């Protein structure tokens, strides 16, 4: 069975990454957007 819940996808991505996006990654992939935490359990820029 496929998991179609986007919230569980985000939680899984954060679990796998083990960090938030670095500022440079944010600027590369989300230019013009204000920087913010992508994974609430990790510190910013971790």
mmCIF file as Biopython writes it, N, C-alpha, C and O atoms, coordinates in Angstrom:
data_model
#
loop_
_atom_site.group_PDB
_atom_site.id
_atom_site.type_symbol
_atom_site.label_atom_id
_atom_site.label_alt_id
_atom_site.label_comp_id
_atom_site.label_asym_id
_atom_site.label_entity_id
_atom_site.label_seq_id
_atom_site.pdbx_PDB_ins_code
_atom_site.Cartn_x
_atom_site.Cartn_y
_atom_site.Cartn_z
_atom_site.occupancy
_atom_site.B_iso_or_equiv
_atom_site.auth_seq_id
_atom_site.auth_asym_id
_atom_site.pdbx_PDB_model_num
ATOM 1   N N  . UNK A ? 1  ? 0.834  -1.164 0.000  1.0 0.0 1  A 1 
ATOM 2   C CA . UNK A ? 1  ? 0.000  0.000  0.000  1.0 0.0 1  A 1 
ATOM 3   C C  . UNK A ? 1  ? 0.894  1.248  0.000  1.0 0.0 1  A 1 
ATOM 4   O O  . UNK A ? 1  ? 1.882  1.302  0.731  1.0 0.0 1  A 1 
ATOM 5   N N  . UNK A ? 2  ? 0.556  2.226  -0.798 1.0 0.0 2  A 1 
ATOM 6   C CA . UNK A ? 2  ? 1.327  3.465  -0.910 1.0 0.0 2  A 1 
ATOM 7   C C  . UNK A ? 2  ? 0.851  4.487  0.114  1.0 0.0 2  A 1 
ATOM 8   O O  . UNK A ? 2  ? -0.347 4.625  0.363  1.0 0.0 2  A 1 
ATOM 9   N N  . UNK A ? 3  ? 1.794  5.193  0.696  1.0 0.0 3  A 1 
ATOM 10  C CA . UNK A ? 3  ? 1.487  6.273  1.628  1.0 0.0 3  A 1 
ATOM 11  C C  . UNK A ? 3  ? 1.312  7.552  0.818  1.0 0.0 3  A 1 
ATOM 12  O O  . UNK A ? 3  ? 2.266  8.038  0.211  1.0 0.0 3  A 1 
ATOM 13  N N  . UNK A ? 4  ? 0.108  8.096  0.806  1.0 0.0 4  A 1 
ATOM 14  C CA . UNK A ? 4  ? -0.186 9.290  0.011  1.0 0.0 4  A 1 
ATOM 15  C C  . UNK A ? 4  ? -0.284 10.565 0.849  1.0 0.0 4  A 1 
ATOM 16  O O  . UNK A ? 4  ? -0.737 11.597 0.355  1.0 0.0 4  A 1 
ATOM 17  N N  . UNK A ? 5  ? 0.134  10.500 2.099  1.0 0.0 5  A 1 
ATOM 18  C CA . UNK A ? 5  ? 0.054  11.651 2.994  1.0 0.0 5  A 1 
ATOM 19  C C  . UNK A ? 5  ? 1.327  12.492 2.906  1.0 0.0 5  A 1 
ATOM 20  O O  . UNK A ? 5  ? 2.385  12.045 3.349  1.0 0.0 5  A 1 
ATOM 21  N N  . UNK A ? 6  ? 1.246  13.713 2.337  1.0 0.0 6  A 1 
ATOM 22  C CA . UNK A ? 6  ? 2.444  14.554 2.203  1.0 0.0 6  A 1 
ATOM 23  C C  . UNK A ? 6  ? 3.132  14.866 3.532  1.0 0.0 6  A 1 
ATOM 24  O O  . UNK A ? 6  ? 4.352  15.023 3.572  1.0 0.0 6  A 1 
ATOM 25  N N  . UNK A ? 7  ? 2.366  14.957 4.620  1.0 0.0 7  A 1 
ATOM 26  C CA . UNK A ? 7  ? 2.985  15.228 5.924  1.0 0.0 7  A 1 
ATOM 27  C C  . UNK A ? 7  ? 3.901  14.090 6.344  1.0 0.0 7  A 1 
ATOM 28  O O  . UNK A ? 7  ? 4.959  14.332 6.925  1.0 0.0 7  A 1 
ATOM 29  N N  . UNK A ? 8  ? 3.512  12.865 6.062  1.0 0.0 8  A 1 
ATOM 30  C CA . UNK A ? 8  ? 4.382  11.741 6.426  1.0 0.0 8  A 1 
ATOM 31  C C  . UNK A ? 8  ? 5.606  11.691 5.514  1.0 0.0 8  A 1 
ATOM 32  O O  . UNK A ? 8  ? 6.668  11.236 5.938  1.0 0.0 8  A 1 
ATOM 33  N N  . UNK A ? 9  ? 5.474  12.150 4.273  1.0 0.0 9  A 1 
ATOM 34  C CA . UNK A ? 9  ? 6.644  12.233 3.374  1.0 0.0 9  A 1 
ATOM 35  C C  . UNK A ? 9  ? 7.646  13.220 3.951  1.0 0.0 9  A 1 
ATOM 36  O O  . UNK A ? 9  ? 8.841  12.932 4.021  1.0 0.0 9  A 1 
ATOM 37  N N  . UNK A ? 10 ? 7.153  14.395 4.367  1.0 0.0 10 A 1 
ATOM 38  C CA . UNK A ? 10 ? 8.038  15.425 4.922  1.0 0.0 10 A 1 
ATOM 39  C C  . UNK A ? 10 ? 8.736  14.915 6.178  1.0 0.0 10 A 1 
ATOM 40  O O  . UNK A ? 10 ? 9.932  15.144 6.361  1.0 0.0 10 A 1 
ATOM 41  N N  . UNK A ? 11 ? 8.005  14.236 7.028  1.0 0.0 11 A 1 
ATOM 42  C CA . UNK A ? 11 ? 8.607  13.688 8.248  1.0 0.0 11 A 1 
ATOM 43  C C  . UNK A ? 11 ? 9.690  12.668 7.907  1.0 0.0 11 A 1 
ATOM 44  O O  . UNK A ? 11 ? 10.735 12.624 8.556  1.0 0.0 11 A 1 
ATOM 45  N N  . UNK A ? 12 ? 9.440  11.859 6.902  1.0 0.0 12 A 1 
ATOM 46  C CA . UNK A ? 12 ? 10.422 10.842 6.502  1.0 0.0 12 A 1 
ATOM 47  C C  . UNK A ? 12 ? 11.670 11.497 5.911  1.0 0.0 12 A 1 
ATOM 48  O O  . UNK A ? 12 ? 12.787 11.076 6.211  1.0 0.0 12 A 1 
ATOM 49  N N  . UNK A ? 13 ? 11.496 12.512 5.083  1.0 0.0 13 A 1 
ATOM 50  C CA . UNK A ? 13 ? 12.635 13.226 4.496  1.0 0.0 13 A 1 
ATOM 51  C C  . UNK A ? 13 ? 13.490 13.845 5.598  1.0 0.0 13 A 1 
ATOM 52  O O  . UNK A ? 13 ? 14.717 13.771 5.544  1.0 0.0 13 A 1 
ATOM 53  N N  . UNK A ? 14 ? 12.852 14.453 6.593  1.0 0.0 14 A 1 
ATOM 54  C CA . UNK A ? 14 ? 13.600 15.043 7.711  1.0 0.0 14 A 1 
ATOM 55  C C  . UNK A ? 14 ? 14.343 13.968 8.491  1.0 0.0 14 A 1 
ATOM 56  O O  . UNK A ? 14 ? 15.477 14.175 8.922  1.0 0.0 14 A 1 
ATOM 57  N N  . UNK A ? 15 ? 13.703 12.828 8.669  1.0 0.0 15 A 1 
ATOM 58  C CA . UNK A ? 15 ? 14.341 11.720 9.381  1.0 0.0 15 A 1 
ATOM 59  C C  . UNK A ? 15 ? 15.575 11.234 8.620  1.0 0.0 15 A 1 
ATOM 60  O O  . UNK A ? 15 ? 16.615 10.977 9.226  1.0 0.0 15 A 1 
ATOM 61  N N  . UNK A ? 16 ? 15.466 11.110 7.317  1.0 0.0 16 A 1 
ATOM 62  C CA . UNK A ? 16 ? 16.586 10.631 6.495  1.0 0.0 16 A 1 
ATOM 63  C C  . UNK A ? 16 ? 17.705 11.675 6.451  1.0 0.0 16 A 1 
ATOM 64  O O  . UNK A ? 16 ? 18.877 11.337 6.619  1.0 0.0 16 A 1 
ATOM 65  N N  . UNK A ? 17 ? 17.342 12.949 6.222  1.0 0.0 17 A 1 
ATOM 66  C CA . UNK A ? 17 ? 18.348 14.011 6.097  1.0 0.0 17 A 1 
ATOM 67  C C  . UNK A ? 17 ? 19.046 14.287 7.424  1.0 0.0 17 A 1 
ATOM 68  O O  . UNK A ? 17 ? 20.257 14.508 7.457  1.0 0.0 17 A 1 
ATOM 69  N N  . UNK A ? 18 ? 18.297 14.275 8.500  1.0 0.0 18 A 1 
ATOM 70  C CA . UNK A ? 18 ? 18.875 14.541 9.811  1.0 0.0 18 A 1 
ATOM 71  C C  . UNK A ? 18 ? 19.310 15.979 10.021 1.0 0.0 18 A 1 
ATOM 72  O O  . UNK A ? 18 ? 20.141 16.258 10.886 1.0 0.0 18 A 1 
ATOM 73  N N  . UNK A ? 19 ? 18.752 16.902 9.229  1.0 0.0 19 A 1 
ATOM 74  C CA . UNK A ? 19 ? 19.121 18.314 9.344  1.0 0.0 19 A 1 
ATOM 75  C C  . UNK A ? 19 ? 18.157 19.155 8.528  1.0 0.0 19 A 1 
ATOM 76  O O  . UNK A ? 19 ? 17.365 18.631 7.745  1.0 0.0 19 A 1 
ATOM 77  N N  . UNK A ? 20 ? 18.235 20.466 8.719  1.0 0.0 20 A 1 
ATOM 78  C CA . UNK A ? 20 ? 17.525 21.411 7.866  1.0 0.0 20 A 1 
ATOM 79  C C  . UNK A ? 20 ? 18.397 21.735 6.658  1.0 0.0 20 A 1 
ATOM 80  O O  . UNK A ? 20 ? 19.581 21.401 6.624  1.0 0.0 20 A 1 
ATOM 81  N N  . UNK A ? 21 ? 17.800 22.382 5.681  1.0 0.0 21 A 1 
ATOM 82  C CA . UNK A ? 21 ? 18.573 22.818 4.523  1.0 0.0 21 A 1 
ATOM 83  C C  . UNK A ? 21 ? 19.566 23.892 4.963  1.0 0.0 21 A 1 
ATOM 84  O O  . UNK A ? 21 ? 19.241 24.739 5.794  1.0 0.0 21 A 1 
ATOM 85  N N  . UNK A ? 22 ? 20.760 23.855 4.411  1.0 0.0 22 A 1 
ATOM 86  C CA . UNK A ? 22 ? 21.743 24.915 4.628  1.0 0.0 22 A 1 
ATOM 87  C C  . UNK A ? 22 ? 21.293 26.151 3.849  1.0 0.0 22 A 1 
ATOM 88  O O  . UNK A ? 22 ? 20.534 26.039 2.886  1.0 0.0 22 A 1 
ATOM 89  N N  . UNK A ? 23 ? 21.754 27.311 4.262  1.0 0.0 23 A 1 
ATOM 90  C CA . UNK A ? 23 ? 21.364 28.550 3.594  1.0 0.0 23 A 1 
ATOM 91  C C  . UNK A ? 23 ? 21.701 28.504 2.104  1.0 0.0 23 A 1 
ATOM 92  O O  . UNK A ? 23 ? 20.896 28.937 1.279  1.0 0.0 23 A 1 
ATOM 93  N N  . UNK A ? 24 ? 22.868 27.992 1.751  1.0 0.0 24 A 1 
ATOM 94  C CA . UNK A ? 24 ? 23.251 27.892 0.341  1.0 0.0 24 A 1 
ATOM 95  C C  . UNK A ? 24 ? 22.318 26.997 -0.458 1.0 0.0 24 A 1 
ATOM 96  O O  . UNK A ? 24 ? 21.989 27.306 -1.603 1.0 0.0 24 A 1 
ATOM 97  N N  . UNK A ? 25 ? 21.892 25.892 0.139  1.0 0.0 25 A 1 
ATOM 98  C CA . UNK A ? 25 ? 20.933 24.997 -0.525 1.0 0.0 25 A 1 
ATOM 99  C C  . UNK A ? 25 ? 19.601 25.705 -0.717 1.0 0.0 25 A 1 
ATOM 100 O O  . UNK A ? 25 ? 18.978 25.612 -1.774 1.0 0.0 25 A 1 
ATOM 101 N N  . UNK A ? 26 ? 19.172 26.420 0.331  1.0 0.0 26 A 1 
ATOM 102 C CA . UNK A ? 26 ? 17.912 27.156 0.263  1.0 0.0 26 A 1 
ATOM 103 C C  . UNK A ? 26 ? 17.959 28.167 -0.884 1.0 0.0 26 A 1 
ATOM 104 O O  . UNK A ? 26 ? 17.029 28.246 -1.687 1.0 0.0 26 A 1 
ATOM 105 N N  . UNK A ? 27 ? 19.043 28.936 -0.955 1.0 0.0 27 A 1 
ATOM 106 C CA . UNK A ? 27 ? 19.170 29.952 -2.007 1.0 0.0 27 A 1 
ATOM 107 C C  . UNK A ? 27 ? 19.231 29.325 -3.393 1.0 0.0 27 A 1 
ATOM 108 O O  . UNK A ? 27 ? 18.762 29.924 -4.362 1.0 0.0 27 A 1 
ATOM 109 N N  . UNK A ? 28 ? 19.798 28.134 -3.501 1.0 0.0 28 A 1 
ATOM 110 C CA . UNK A ? 28 ? 19.885 27.448 -4.789 1.0 0.0 28 A 1 
ATOM 111 C C  . UNK A ? 28 ? 18.520 26.939 -5.245 1.0 0.0 28 A 1 
ATOM 112 O O  . UNK A ? 28 ? 18.159 27.099 -6.411 1.0 0.0 28 A 1 
ATOM 113 N N  . UNK A ? 29 ? 17.762 26.331 -4.341 1.0 0.0 29 A 1 
ATOM 114 C CA . UNK A ? 29 ? 16.523 25.664 -4.720 1.0 0.0 29 A 1 
ATOM 115 C C  . UNK A ? 29 ? 15.263 26.492 -4.486 1.0 0.0 29 A 1 
ATOM 116 O O  . UNK A ? 29 ? 14.223 26.218 -5.085 1.0 0.0 29 A 1 
ATOM 117 N N  . UNK A ? 30 ? 15.347 27.503 -3.618 1.0 0.0 30 A 1 
ATOM 118 C CA . UNK A ? 30 ? 14.190 28.349 -3.314 1.0 0.0 30 A 1 
ATOM 119 C C  . UNK A ? 30 ? 14.578 29.823 -3.374 1.0 0.0 30 A 1 
ATOM 120 O O  . UNK A ? 30 ? 14.351 30.553 -2.409 1.0 0.0 30 A 1 
ATOM 121 N N  . UNK A ? 31 ? 15.159 30.279 -4.487 1.0 0.0 31 A 1 
ATOM 122 C CA . UNK A ? 31 ? 15.616 31.669 -4.563 1.0 0.0 31 A 1 
ATOM 123 C C  . UNK A ? 31 ? 14.456 32.646 -4.366 1.0 0.0 31 A 1 
ATOM 124 O O  . UNK A ? 31 ? 13.355 32.454 -4.881 1.0 0.0 31 A 1 
ATOM 125 N N  . UNK A ? 32 ? 14.745 33.689 -3.610 1.0 0.0 32 A 1 
ATOM 126 C CA . UNK A ? 32 ? 13.737 34.718 -3.376 1.0 0.0 32 A 1 
ATOM 127 C C  . UNK A ? 32 ? 12.781 34.416 -2.229 1.0 0.0 32 A 1 
ATOM 128 O O  . UNK A ? 32 ? 12.013 35.290 -1.827 1.0 0.0 32 A 1 
ATOM 129 N N  . UNK A ? 33 ? 12.811 33.208 -1.698 1.0 0.0 33 A 1 
ATOM 130 C CA . UNK A ? 33 ? 11.958 32.849 -0.567 1.0 0.0 33 A 1 
ATOM 131 C C  . UNK A ? 33 ? 12.716 33.094 0.735  1.0 0.0 33 A 1 
ATOM 132 O O  . UNK A ? 33 ? 13.913 32.815 0.807  1.0 0.0 33 A 1 
ATOM 133 N N  . UNK A ? 34 ? 12.049 33.605 1.759  1.0 0.0 34 A 1 
ATOM 134 C CA . UNK A ? 34 ? 12.736 33.802 3.031  1.0 0.0 34 A 1 
ATOM 135 C C  . UNK A ? 34 ? 13.144 32.460 3.636  1.0 0.0 34 A 1 
ATOM 136 O O  . UNK A ? 34 ? 12.387 31.490 3.590  1.0 0.0 34 A 1 
ATOM 137 N N  . UNK A ? 35 ? 14.345 32.417 4.202  1.0 0.0 35 A 1 
ATOM 138 C CA . UNK A ? 35 ? 14.866 31.183 4.779  1.0 0.0 35 A 1 
ATOM 139 C C  . UNK A ? 35 ? 14.059 30.776 6.004  1.0 0.0 35 A 1 
ATOM 140 O O  . UNK A ? 35 ? 13.673 31.621 6.812  1.0 0.0 35 A 1 
ATOM 141 N N  . UNK A ? 36 ? 13.812 29.504 6.134  1.0 0.0 36 A 1 
ATOM 142 C CA . UNK A ? 36 ? 13.106 28.985 7.299  1.0 0.0 36 A 1 
ATOM 143 C C  . UNK A ? 36 ? 13.433 27.522 7.518  1.0 0.0 36 A 1 
ATOM 144 O O  . UNK A ? 36 ? 13.979 26.854 6.640  1.0 0.0 36 A 1 
ATOM 145 N N  . UNK A ? 37 ? 13.096 27.037 8.689  1.0 0.0 37 A 1 
ATOM 146 C CA . UNK A ? 37 ? 13.335 25.640 9.024  1.0 0.0 37 A 1 
ATOM 147 C C  . UNK A ? 37 ? 12.453 24.743 8.159  1.0 0.0 37 A 1 
ATOM 148 O O  . UNK A ? 37 ? 11.268 25.020 7.969  1.0 0.0 37 A 1 
ATOM 149 N N  . UNK A ? 38 ? 13.031 23.681 7.646  1.0 0.0 38 A 1 
ATOM 150 C CA . UNK A ? 38 ? 12.274 22.698 6.883  1.0 0.0 38 A 1 
ATOM 151 C C  . UNK A ? 38 ? 11.934 21.489 7.737  1.0 0.0 38 A 1 
ATOM 152 O O  . UNK A ? 38 ? 10.989 20.759 7.440  1.0 0.0 38 A 1 
ATOM 153 N N  . UNK A ? 39 ? 12.699 21.279 8.792  1.0 0.0 39 A 1 
ATOM 154 C CA . UNK A ? 39 ? 12.493 20.161 9.715  1.0 0.0 39 A 1 
ATOM 155 C C  . UNK A ? 39 ? 12.439 20.727 11.131 1.0 0.0 39 A 1 
ATOM 156 O O  . UNK A ? 39 ? 13.461 21.170 11.656 1.0 0.0 39 A 1 
ATOM 157 N N  . UNK A ? 40 ? 11.261 20.719 11.757 1.0 0.0 40 A 1 
ATOM 158 C CA . UNK A ? 40 ? 11.121 21.379 13.054 1.0 0.0 40 A 1 
ATOM 159 C C  . UNK A ? 40 ? 11.975 20.793 14.171 1.0 0.0 40 A 1 
ATOM 160 O O  . UNK A ? 40 ? 12.255 21.481 15.153 1.0 0.0 40 A 1 
ATOM 161 N N  . UNK A ? 41 ? 12.389 19.547 14.044 1.0 0.0 41 A 1 
ATOM 162 C CA . UNK A ? 41 ? 13.161 18.921 15.125 1.0 0.0 41 A 1 
ATOM 163 C C  . UNK A ? 41 ? 14.644 19.268 15.082 1.0 0.0 41 A 1 
ATOM 164 O O  . UNK A ? 41 ? 15.376 18.914 16.006 1.0 0.0 41 A 1 
ATOM 165 N N  . UNK A ? 42 ? 15.107 19.945 14.044 1.0 0.0 42 A 1 
ATOM 166 C CA . UNK A ? 42 ? 16.528 20.291 13.911 1.0 0.0 42 A 1 
ATOM 167 C C  . UNK A ? 42 ? 16.698 21.796 13.948 1.0 0.0 42 A 1 
ATOM 168 O O  . UNK A ? 42 ? 15.785 22.524 13.557 1.0 0.0 42 A 1 
ATOM 169 N N  . UNK A ? 43 ? 17.873 22.297 14.418 1.0 0.0 43 A 1 
ATOM 170 C CA . UNK A ? 43 ? 18.114 23.743 14.411 1.0 0.0 43 A 1 
ATOM 171 C C  . UNK A ? 43 ? 18.263 24.275 12.983 1.0 0.0 43 A 1 
ATOM 172 O O  . UNK A ? 43 ? 18.610 23.531 12.066 1.0 0.0 43 A 1 
ATOM 173 N N  . UNK A ? 44 ? 18.000 25.558 12.810 1.0 0.0 44 A 1 
ATOM 174 C CA . UNK A ? 44 ? 18.145 26.181 11.485 1.0 0.0 44 A 1 
ATOM 175 C C  . UNK A ? 44 ? 19.566 26.035 10.982 1.0 0.0 44 A 1 
ATOM 176 O O  . UNK A ? 44 ? 20.529 26.140 11.742 1.0 0.0 44 A 1 
ATOM 177 N N  . UNK A ? 45 ? 19.676 25.790 9.678  1.0 0.0 45 A 1 
ATOM 178 C CA . UNK A ? 45 ? 20.982 25.718 9.038  1.0 0.0 45 A 1 
ATOM 179 C C  . UNK A ? 45 ? 21.845 24.575 9.499  1.0 0.0 45 A 1 
ATOM 180 O O  . UNK A ? 45 ? 23.063 24.599 9.327  1.0 0.0 45 A 1 
ATOM 181 N N  . UNK A ? 46 ? 21.219 23.565 10.089 1.0 0.0 46 A 1 
ATOM 182 C CA . UNK A ? 46 ? 22.004 22.439 10.598 1.0 0.0 46 A 1 
ATOM 183 C C  . UNK A ? 46 ? 22.249 21.412 9.515  1.0 0.0 46 A 1 
ATOM 184 O O  . UNK A ? 46 ? 22.896 20.394 9.764  1.0 0.0 46 A 1 
#
